[in-house]
Tab-separated table of C-alpha atoms in Angstrom:
chain	number	residue	atom	x	y	z
A	861	MET	CA	85.412	40.018	116.457
A	862	THR	CA	88.894	40.703	115.721
A	863	GLU	CA	90.380	38.763	113.081
A	864	LEU	CA	92.332	35.832	114.000
A	865	THR	CA	96.852	36.559	113.311
A	866	GLN	CA	97.474	34.177	110.603
A	867	GLU	CA	101.171	33.376	112.384
A	868	ARG	CA	102.132	29.434	114.336
A	869	ARG	CA	102.154	30.841	118.666
A	870	LEU	CA	103.067	28.101	121.329
A	871	VAL	CA	102.343	29.716	124.046
A	872	THR	CA	102.571	26.357	126.326
A	873	ALA	CA	103.758	22.721	125.033
A	874	ILE	CA	101.188	20.690	123.466
A	875	PRO	CA	98.661	20.310	124.218
A	876	GLY	CA	98.667	22.996	127.351
A	877	PRO	CA	97.449	22.627	130.963
A	878	LYS	CA	93.589	23.639	129.754
A	879	SER	CA	93.219	21.592	127.027
A	880	GLN	CA	94.778	18.497	129.640
A	881	GLU	CA	92.906	19.829	132.109
A	882	LEU	CA	89.809	19.560	129.556
A	883	LEU	CA	91.510	16.216	127.876
A	884	ALA	CA	90.080	14.563	131.777
A	885	ARG	CA	86.368	15.969	131.652
A	886	LYS	CA	86.302	14.487	127.857
A	887	SER	CA	87.060	11.266	129.130
A	888	ALA	CA	84.566	10.771	132.103
A	889	ALA	CA	82.134	11.981	130.080
A	890	VAL	CA	82.171	11.186	126.608
A	891	ALA	CA	82.165	7.416	124.762
A	892	ASN	CA	85.967	6.028	124.198
A	893	GLY	CA	84.887	4.506	120.497
A	894	VAL	CA	84.956	8.905	119.777
A	895	GLY	CA	89.184	9.100	119.568
A	896	VAL	CA	90.544	12.568	119.521
A	897	THR	CA	94.071	13.040	117.110
A	898	LEU	CA	95.431	16.238	118.685
A	899	PRO	CA	93.366	17.008	121.938
A	900	VAL	CA	93.594	21.180	121.704
A	901	PHE	CA	90.349	22.092	123.136
A	902	ILE	CA	89.936	24.897	119.988
A	903	THR	CA	88.328	28.178	120.755
A	904	ARG	CA	88.990	30.288	116.847
A	905	ALA	CA	89.764	29.415	113.430
A	906	GLY	CA	90.403	31.188	110.745
A	907	GLY	CA	92.998	31.886	107.232
A	908	GLY	CA	95.230	28.451	108.043
A	909	VAL	CA	95.421	27.952	112.176
A	910	VAL	CA	93.177	27.473	114.817
A	911	GLN	CA	93.708	28.816	118.420
A	912	ASP	CA	93.238	26.596	121.427
A	913	VAL	CA	92.147	27.540	124.402
A	914	ASP	CA	95.353	27.923	125.383
A	915	GLY	CA	96.329	31.113	123.994
A	916	ASN	CA	98.402	28.387	121.697
A	917	SER	CA	97.685	29.007	117.650
A	918	LEU	CA	98.856	25.750	115.479
A	919	ILE	CA	99.393	26.071	111.779
A	920	ASP	CA	96.433	24.014	109.784
A	921	PHE	CA	97.190	20.815	107.275
A	922	GLY	CA	93.882	19.198	107.934
A	923	SER	CA	90.341	21.076	107.224
A	924	GLY	CA	88.853	19.595	109.279
A	925	ILE	CA	88.955	16.361	107.502
A	926	ALA	CA	89.110	18.279	104.525
A	927	VAL	CA	85.944	20.013	105.432
A	928	THR	CA	87.164	23.272	106.328
A	929	SER	CA	88.050	24.295	102.707
A	930	VAL	CA	87.186	27.377	102.206
A	931	GLY	CA	88.880	28.829	105.616
A	932	ASN	CA	86.676	28.763	109.006
A	933	SER	CA	83.874	31.190	109.843
A	934	ALA	CA	84.524	31.817	105.748
A	935	GLU	CA	82.761	35.124	106.032
A	936	ALA	CA	80.044	33.994	102.909
A	937	VAL	CA	79.169	31.145	105.353
A	938	VAL	CA	78.599	33.472	108.319
A	939	ARG	CA	76.843	36.301	105.851
A	940	ARG	CA	74.015	33.753	105.058
A	941	ALA	CA	74.268	31.594	107.715
A	942	GLY	CA	73.826	33.830	110.740
A	943	ALA	CA	70.921	35.658	107.958
A	944	GLN	CA	69.142	31.980	107.263
A	945	LEU	CA	69.747	31.434	111.357
A	946	ALA	CA	67.623	34.533	112.261
A	947	ASP	CA	64.716	33.544	110.219
A	948	PHE	CA	64.433	29.825	110.452
A	949	THR	CA	66.751	26.705	111.958
A	950	HIS	CA	64.182	23.946	110.686
A	951	THR	CA	60.682	22.771	109.143
A	952	CYS	CA	62.193	19.740	107.512
A	953	PHE	CA	62.554	19.754	103.499
A	954	MET	CA	59.098	17.035	103.366
A	955	VAL	CA	57.119	18.427	105.962
A	956	THR	CA	56.907	22.181	104.441
A	957	PRO	CA	60.172	23.699	101.793
A	958	TYR	CA	62.754	26.112	101.328
A	959	GLU	CA	63.750	27.949	98.268
A	960	GLY	CA	67.456	27.085	100.263
A	961	TYR	CA	67.538	23.629	99.402
A	962	VAL	CA	66.362	23.796	95.472
A	963	GLU	CA	69.003	26.501	95.508
A	964	VAL	CA	72.491	24.130	96.443
A	965	ALA	CA	70.342	21.327	94.550
A	966	GLU	CA	70.893	23.435	91.046
A	967	GLN	CA	74.087	24.449	92.210
A	968	LEU	CA	74.994	21.185	92.305
A	969	ASN	CA	73.379	19.763	89.133
A	970	GLU	CA	75.419	22.882	87.518
A	971	LEU	CA	78.862	21.877	89.257
A	972	THR	CA	78.986	18.737	88.825
A	973	PRO	CA	80.688	16.299	85.540
A	974	GLY	CA	78.810	16.320	82.218
A	975	ASP	CA	75.685	18.691	80.905
A	976	HIS	CA	72.985	15.379	80.749
A	977	ALA	CA	69.807	16.687	83.244
A	978	LYS	CA	69.900	16.890	86.726
A	979	LYS	CA	68.975	16.366	90.057
A	980	SER	CA	69.918	16.088	93.406
A	981	ALA	CA	68.983	15.455	96.659
A	982	LEU	CA	70.523	16.855	100.374
A	983	PHE	CA	71.279	14.366	103.461
A	984	ASN	CA	73.450	14.740	106.221
A	985	SER	CA	77.402	12.895	105.909
A	986	GLY	CA	78.569	11.308	103.825
A	987	ALA	CA	78.019	7.815	104.457
A	988	GLU	CA	74.766	8.519	104.236
A	989	ALA	CA	74.797	10.105	100.846
A	990	VAL	CA	76.375	6.687	100.091
A	991	GLU	CA	74.275	5.428	101.893
A	992	ASN	CA	71.452	6.676	99.516
A	993	ALA	CA	73.289	6.454	95.907
A	994	VAL	CA	73.328	2.367	96.895
A	995	LYS	CA	69.303	2.588	96.991
A	996	ILE	CA	68.730	5.080	94.069
A	997	ALA	CA	70.725	2.768	92.112
A	998	ARG	CA	69.512	-0.655	93.136
A	999	ALA	CA	66.049	1.097	93.613
A	1000	TYR	CA	66.953	2.673	89.126
A	1001	THR	CA	68.530	-0.074	88.151
A	1002	LYS	CA	66.390	-3.244	90.058
A	1003	ARG	CA	69.780	-5.037	90.552
A	1004	THR	CA	71.321	-5.745	93.920
A	1005	ALA	CA	75.215	-6.440	94.583
A	1006	VAL	CA	77.492	-3.241	95.000
A	1007	VAL	CA	81.098	-3.983	93.225
A	1008	VAL	CA	83.504	-1.349	95.420
A	1009	PHE	CA	87.765	-1.005	95.327
A	1010	ASP	CA	90.499	-2.431	97.442
A	1011	HIS	CA	91.831	0.879	100.556
A	1012	GLY	CA	88.759	1.714	99.843
A	1013	TYR	CA	86.669	4.363	102.264
A	1014	HIS	CA	82.369	5.260	102.758
A	1015	GLY	CA	81.956	5.581	105.944
A	1016	ARG	CA	80.403	3.836	109.436
A	1017	THR	CA	76.718	3.122	109.435
A	1018	ASN	CA	76.142	-0.265	108.315
A	1019	LEU	CA	76.818	-0.356	105.057
A	1020	THR	CA	78.657	1.620	104.885
A	1021	MET	CA	81.382	-0.500	106.676
A	1022	ALA	CA	80.724	-3.292	104.395
A	1023	LEU	CA	81.133	-0.648	101.532
A	1024	THR	CA	84.412	0.242	103.107
A	1025	ALA	CA	87.553	-2.163	103.131
A	1026	LYS	CA	89.657	-1.153	106.447
A	1027	ASN	CA	88.835	-3.040	109.635
A	1028	MET	CA	90.671	-1.277	112.292
A	1029	PRO	CA	89.381	0.984	113.843
A	1030	TYR	CA	86.533	1.146	111.269
A	1031	LYS	CA	84.210	-2.239	110.946
A	1032	GLU	CA	86.768	-4.317	114.246
A	1033	GLY	CA	83.485	-5.760	116.700
A	1034	PHE	CA	80.921	-4.076	114.502
A	1035	GLY	CA	79.610	-7.157	112.218
A	1036	PRO	CA	77.720	-8.367	110.804
A	1037	PHE	CA	77.200	-6.848	108.005
A	1038	ALA	CA	75.145	-5.400	104.999
A	1039	PRO	CA	75.347	-8.474	102.025
A	1040	GLU	CA	75.909	-8.201	98.621
A	1041	VAL	CA	79.152	-5.926	99.137
A	1042	TYR	CA	82.035	-6.663	96.820
A	1043	ARG	CA	85.646	-5.951	96.500
A	1044	VAL	CA	87.142	-6.011	93.748
A	1045	PRO	CA	91.607	-4.539	92.990
A	1046	LEU	CA	92.691	-0.991	92.682
A	1047	ALA	CA	95.622	-0.037	90.289
A	1048	TYR	CA	97.557	0.653	93.695
A	1049	GLY	CA	101.351	2.661	91.372
A	1050	TYR	CA	103.081	2.501	94.227
A	1051	ARG	CA	102.193	-1.227	95.466
A	1052	TRP	CA	101.092	-2.600	93.057
A	1053	LEU	CA	103.926	-6.328	92.122
A	1054	THR	CA	104.309	-5.816	88.462
A	1055	GLY	CA	104.878	-2.569	88.870
A	1056	ALA	CA	103.220	0.851	88.615
A	1057	ASP	CA	103.346	1.415	84.261
A	1058	ASN	CA	100.496	-2.057	84.300
A	1059	ALA	CA	98.842	-1.323	88.176
A	1060	ALA	CA	95.500	0.337	85.878
A	1061	GLN	CA	95.560	-2.652	83.404
A	1062	GLU	CA	96.082	-5.536	85.765
A	1063	ALA	CA	94.071	-4.554	87.742
A	1064	ALA	CA	91.191	-3.104	85.491
A	1065	ASP	CA	91.748	-6.754	84.361
A	1066	GLN	CA	91.348	-8.532	87.006
A	1067	ALA	CA	88.923	-5.658	88.601
A	1068	ILE	CA	85.987	-6.875	85.716
A	1069	ASP	CA	87.062	-10.489	85.601
A	1070	MET	CA	86.392	-10.642	88.722
A	1071	ILE	CA	82.933	-8.763	88.237
A	1072	THR	CA	82.251	-11.156	85.990
A	1073	LYS	CA	83.095	-14.583	86.523
A	1074	GLN	CA	82.551	-14.210	90.966
A	1075	ILE	CA	78.908	-11.519	90.465
A	1076	GLY	CA	77.780	-11.343	86.933
A	1077	ALA	CA	77.893	-7.686	85.530
A	1078	GLU	CA	73.700	-7.736	84.825
A	1079	HIS	CA	73.673	-8.550	88.692
A	1080	VAL	CA	75.331	-4.950	89.855
A	1081	ALA	CA	72.880	-2.620	90.235
A	1082	ALA	CA	76.677	0.138	91.562
A	1083	ILE	CA	80.053	0.333	91.615
A	1084	VAL	CA	81.308	2.987	94.104
A	1085	ILE	CA	85.305	4.510	94.284
A	1086	GLU	CA	86.906	6.668	95.630
A	1087	PRO	CA	89.248	8.527	92.524
A	1088	ILE	CA	91.078	9.189	94.690
A	1089	ALA	CA	91.255	6.858	98.204
A	1090	GLY	CA	91.460	9.569	101.443
A	1091	GLU	CA	91.248	6.908	104.059
A	1092	GLY	CA	92.991	3.753	101.891
A	1093	GLY	CA	95.989	6.517	101.766
A	1094	PHE	CA	95.548	9.622	99.156
A	1095	ILE	CA	96.303	7.371	96.047
A	1096	GLU	CA	94.981	8.856	93.207
A	1097	PRO	CA	94.666	5.272	90.006
A	1098	ALA	CA	96.921	4.661	88.055
A	1099	LYS	CA	95.793	6.692	84.520
A	1100	GLY	CA	93.634	4.961	82.833
A	1101	PHE	CA	91.673	2.403	85.300
A	1102	LEU	CA	89.055	5.088	85.665
A	1103	PRO	CA	88.099	5.707	82.468
A	1104	ARG	CA	88.120	1.308	82.366
A	1105	ILE	CA	86.000	0.899	84.445
A	1106	ALA	CA	83.005	3.422	84.026
A	1107	ARG	CA	83.517	2.036	80.784
A	1108	PHE	CA	82.349	-1.243	81.967
A	1109	ALA	CA	80.656	0.311	84.097
A	1110	LYS	CA	77.975	1.380	81.052
A	1111	ASP	CA	78.810	-0.838	78.796
A	1112	ASN	CA	76.595	-3.189	81.166
A	1113	GLY	CA	73.770	-1.087	82.806
A	1114	ILE	CA	75.405	-0.465	86.010
A	1115	VAL	CA	75.607	2.797	88.363
A	1116	PHE	CA	78.944	4.808	88.410
A	1117	VAL	CA	79.166	6.051	91.371
A	1118	ALA	CA	81.612	9.239	91.945
A	1119	ASP	CA	82.653	9.421	95.670
A	1120	GLU	CA	84.163	12.418	95.912
A	1121	ILE	CA	83.395	13.218	99.331
A	1122	GLN	CA	87.071	14.169	100.169
A	1123	THR	CA	87.824	14.819	96.672
A	1124	GLY	CA	85.151	16.990	95.947
A	1125	PHE	CA	84.649	21.376	96.054
A	1126	CYS	CA	88.547	22.301	94.603
A	1127	ARG	CA	90.976	20.085	97.280
A	1128	THR	CA	92.557	18.276	94.340
A	1129	GLY	CA	92.250	21.619	91.564
A	1130	GLN	CA	89.595	21.074	89.717
A	1131	TRP	CA	85.344	21.187	90.696
A	1132	PHE	CA	85.264	17.319	91.327
A	1133	ALA	CA	88.245	14.973	91.367
A	1134	CYS	CA	87.036	12.777	88.317
A	1135	GLU	CA	86.505	15.266	85.828
A	1136	ASP	CA	91.587	15.298	85.911
A	1137	GLU	CA	90.091	12.182	83.011
A	1138	GLY	CA	87.226	13.696	82.323
A	1139	VAL	CA	84.981	10.679	84.379
A	1140	VAL	CA	80.932	11.726	83.980
A	1141	PRO	CA	79.719	9.086	86.755
A	1142	ASP	CA	76.017	8.435	86.523
A	1143	LEU	CA	75.626	10.152	90.565
A	1144	ILE	CA	78.231	11.410	92.419
A	1145	THR	CA	78.066	11.734	96.368
A	1146	THR	CA	79.646	14.589	98.310
A	1147	ALA	CA	79.968	15.591	101.962
A	1148	LYS	CA	82.687	17.679	104.057
A	1149	GLY	CA	83.948	20.599	102.065
A	1150	ILE	CA	80.187	21.587	100.204
A	1151	ALA	CA	78.812	23.568	103.749
A	1152	GLY	CA	82.469	24.854	104.959
A	1153	GLY	CA	82.113	22.536	108.292
A	1154	LEU	CA	78.636	22.470	109.046
A	1155	PRO	CA	76.792	19.179	108.148
A	1156	LEU	CA	75.285	18.418	104.750
A	1157	ALA	CA	76.140	16.023	101.953
A	1158	ALA	CA	74.522	15.072	98.370
A	1159	VAL	CA	73.757	13.206	95.476
A	1160	THR	CA	73.368	14.315	92.205
A	1161	GLY	CA	73.107	12.112	89.524
A	1162	ARG	CA	71.193	11.390	86.173
A	1163	ALA	CA	67.890	12.634	86.474
A	1164	GLU	CA	66.093	9.286	85.837
A	1165	ILE	CA	68.421	7.878	87.380
A	1166	MET	CA	67.510	9.492	90.940
A	1167	ASP	CA	64.434	9.508	90.469
A	1168	ALA	CA	63.753	5.848	90.266
A	1169	ALA	CA	63.562	5.756	93.664
A	1170	HIS	CA	58.718	5.762	95.003
A	1171	ALA	CA	57.166	9.614	96.588
A	1172	GLY	CA	59.061	9.246	100.317
A	1173	GLY	CA	62.024	7.410	99.339
A	1174	LEU	CA	63.971	8.913	100.115
A	1175	GLY	CA	64.859	12.511	103.291
A	1176	GLY	CA	65.878	12.643	106.815
A	1177	THR	CA	64.681	15.244	109.943
A	1178	TYR	CA	67.102	17.231	108.832
A	1179	GLY	CA	68.654	16.096	105.282
A	1180	GLY	CA	69.495	19.764	104.204
A	1181	ASN	CA	68.819	21.618	106.921
A	1182	PRO	CA	68.162	25.356	106.057
A	1183	VAL	CA	70.964	27.352	107.554
A	1184	ALA	CA	73.257	24.355	106.205
A	1185	CYS	CA	72.327	24.963	102.445
A	1186	ALA	CA	73.263	28.559	103.391
A	1187	ALA	CA	76.665	28.003	104.550
A	1188	ALA	CA	77.027	25.164	101.462
A	1189	LEU	CA	75.585	28.477	98.891
A	1190	GLY	CA	77.861	30.624	101.266
A	1191	ALA	CA	81.200	28.217	100.640
A	1192	ILE	CA	80.460	28.102	96.188
A	1193	GLU	CA	80.534	32.089	96.481
A	1194	THR	CA	83.636	31.612	98.349
A	1195	MET	CA	85.371	28.499	95.692
A	1196	LYS	CA	83.915	31.115	92.115
A	1197	GLU	CA	84.907	33.935	93.522
A	1198	LEU	CA	88.909	33.221	95.040
A	1199	ASP	CA	89.436	30.435	92.166
A	1200	LEU	CA	89.619	27.795	94.844
A	1201	ASN	CA	90.507	25.675	92.027
A	1202	ALA	CA	94.076	27.752	91.063
A	1203	LYS	CA	94.593	28.112	95.371
A	1204	ALA	CA	94.102	24.426	95.122
A	1205	ARG	CA	96.463	24.306	91.955
A	1206	ARG	CA	99.110	26.534	94.352
A	1207	ILE	CA	99.047	25.156	97.186
A	1208	GLY	CA	100.432	21.490	95.831
A	1209	GLU	CA	103.186	22.700	93.669
A	1210	ILE	CA	104.402	23.721	96.325
A	1211	MET	CA	103.683	20.655	98.157
A	1212	THR	CA	104.524	18.424	96.224
A	1213	ALA	CA	108.123	20.227	95.529
A	1214	ARG	CA	109.547	20.792	98.778
A	1215	LEU	CA	107.947	16.756	99.714
A	1216	ARG	CA	109.644	15.811	97.035
A	1217	ALA	CA	113.077	17.559	98.506
A	1218	LEU	CA	111.980	15.397	101.184
A	1219	GLN	CA	112.222	12.722	99.945
A	1220	GLU	CA	115.661	12.448	98.337
A	1221	LYS	CA	116.857	13.114	101.416
A	1222	PHE	CA	115.048	10.795	103.527
A	1223	PRO	CA	114.880	7.306	102.385
A	1224	VAL	CA	111.377	7.093	104.858
A	1225	ILE	CA	109.476	8.698	102.518
A	1226	GLY	CA	108.793	5.608	99.551
A	1227	GLU	CA	106.377	7.734	97.206
A	1228	VAL	CA	104.606	11.543	97.685
A	1229	ARG	CA	101.402	11.521	95.547
A	1230	GLY	CA	98.293	13.305	95.580
A	1231	ARG	CA	96.332	16.237	93.545
A	1232	GLY	CA	96.394	19.616	94.300
A	1233	ALA	CA	95.970	20.609	97.826
A	1234	MET	CA	95.405	16.995	98.682
A	1235	ILE	CA	98.873	15.689	99.134
A	1236	ALA	CA	100.347	12.373	100.914
A	1237	VAL	CA	104.289	10.835	101.687
A	1238	GLU	CA	103.925	7.581	101.688
A	1239	LEU	CA	106.252	5.947	104.680
A	1240	VAL	CA	108.625	2.322	104.207
A	1241	GLU	CA	111.707	1.019	105.818
A	1242	PRO	CA	113.916	2.389	103.799
A	1243	GLY	CA	115.895	-0.103	100.965
A	1244	THR	CA	111.718	-1.352	101.557
A	1245	LYS	CA	107.946	-1.147	100.703
A	1246	ASN	CA	107.614	-2.701	104.073
A	1247	PRO	CA	105.247	0.481	106.108
A	1248	ASP	CA	105.993	1.896	109.174
A	1249	ALA	CA	103.352	2.776	111.012
A	1250	ALA	CA	105.517	3.055	114.192
A	1251	LEU	CA	107.432	6.398	112.265
A	1252	THR	CA	104.425	7.911	110.472
A	1253	GLY	CA	103.165	7.684	114.214
A	1254	ALA	CA	106.189	10.174	115.472
A	1255	VAL	CA	106.289	12.146	112.405
A	1256	ALA	CA	103.313	12.795	113.111
A	1257	ARG	CA	103.618	13.400	116.973
A	1258	ALA	CA	106.693	15.760	116.291
A	1259	CYS	CA	104.606	17.603	113.819
A	1260	HIS	CA	101.894	18.349	117.188
A	1261	SER	CA	104.380	19.470	119.460
A	1262	ALA	CA	105.835	21.997	117.107
A	1263	GLY	CA	102.458	23.227	116.422
A	1264	LEU	CA	101.365	21.937	113.075
A	1265	VAL	CA	98.226	19.792	112.775
A	1266	VAL	CA	98.801	16.798	110.541
A	1267	LEU	CA	96.600	13.411	109.751
A	1268	THR	CA	97.891	10.047	109.485
A	1269	CYS	CA	96.215	7.712	106.691
A	1270	GLY	CA	96.770	4.541	104.867
A	1271	THR	CA	95.163	0.440	105.807
A	1272	TYR	CA	98.781	0.224	106.615
A	1273	GLY	CA	98.606	3.360	108.453
A	1274	ASN	CA	102.036	5.075	107.459
A	1275	VAL	CA	101.397	7.620	105.232
A	1276	LEU	CA	101.384	11.643	106.090
A	1277	ARG	CA	97.866	13.281	105.460
A	1278	PHE	CA	98.048	17.054	104.300
A	1279	LEU	CA	94.188	18.994	103.926
A	1280	PRO	CA	95.864	22.323	104.768
A	1281	PRO	CA	93.099	25.205	103.959
A	1282	LEU	CA	92.440	25.814	100.462
A	1283	VAL	CA	92.823	29.922	101.710
A	1284	ILE	CA	96.031	29.084	103.325
A	1285	GLY	CA	99.161	31.901	102.797
A	1286	GLU	CA	101.540	30.284	100.996
A	1287	ASP	CA	104.024	31.933	104.380
A	1288	LEU	CA	101.739	29.190	106.843
A	1289	LEU	CA	102.238	26.462	104.109
A	1290	ASN	CA	106.082	26.691	103.465
A	1291	GLU	CA	106.348	26.812	107.855
A	1292	GLY	CA	104.633	24.187	107.686
A	1293	LEU	CA	106.481	22.043	104.891
A	1294	ASP	CA	109.266	23.327	107.212
A	1295	ILE	CA	107.814	21.637	111.072
A	1296	ILE	CA	107.288	18.304	108.892
A	1297	GLU	CA	111.353	19.003	107.540
A	1298	ASP	CA	112.345	18.902	111.065
A	1299	ALA	CA	109.761	16.632	112.154
A	1300	PHE	CA	111.999	13.848	109.104
A	1301	ALA	CA	114.496	14.817	110.648
A	1302	GLY	CA	114.393	14.392	114.396
A	1303	VAL	CA	112.865	11.599	114.452
């Protein structure tokens, strides 16, 4: 197959007529609860672009929500997964195992923070990984309570909906939810009432006080936190907050779980975002960028904690599928060979500089934040911090119409988030930023 030309090219309106026909079929055949951000139906993707059925080529600032960090159909992913596909597609690792699962576990044990003895278990999705991390923590501590944070997102299963902060669209109408889940403040500097400089200490003080007084630290099995809140708005907790919470967990025998599903695998310019402040989690959950687009997830952590669950207590029919494991090994190979951590940092430098210049020009941009290739802008009514979700949607639609895939997020629906593939060319990156500037000027 010929390599996909790395350029934006629009030959129809967005969406084009063939995409509109497929959207009508989707509406008739697919449950309405499965929403679509941008109804262009994709036929090919690679590098920094996606191509639709109408022949339009769009710049990709979404990466399938931080999944195709190594690019779509990356050579090593295709090569390894294709070879595995030809050999066998499934045996169920719990029935008759295979080396690929073990190799992925070995890589995870090596790459994740900390030099302690580690073990891993593989699953299918991020939500499944988080749910199993809670199971493991409960088995290890013999406790039941789980502490999570404002603005956190952890999945769509019953337990992970309970762990997730935002009601709409993730929780609305789907309760009752799993019990023994408790939510505490996050150090959200931009919106901290006494100012960003006070956020780390005051939020940590409040969180620890709530855990101690309202739950009892001795009842808490796990504290689960995203090192950078993803769906909640790409909120990087104020410096000092994560280490303080991790230290409290350690002092009280609580399993500290870093949910690195969106932040992991070079996305922030480091293998894992918790490395930024030297935080070493007891357990770390991964998915999304782990396997170049194939469904795979993992829990990795301290060997003694991971071994707490009884034999047969962890697993699943498809967990650690051999083709997905092969793809993961190809993705990790690509990350190392291309030094995608360095590429993510370079993307962050370019995007942050351009977006801060836009902030000077457009007062609706309240904050530019993020790390590496996980960057966002929060939109507000000028002169205030009142969230402007309507404007956020309008800017996103303008970008879509111009051939740029962007995503929105945030507890208040007022954050534009940018997750380009780490292999995107700088010319496409800057062209995408030009489109964003035009979108702000035009709304």
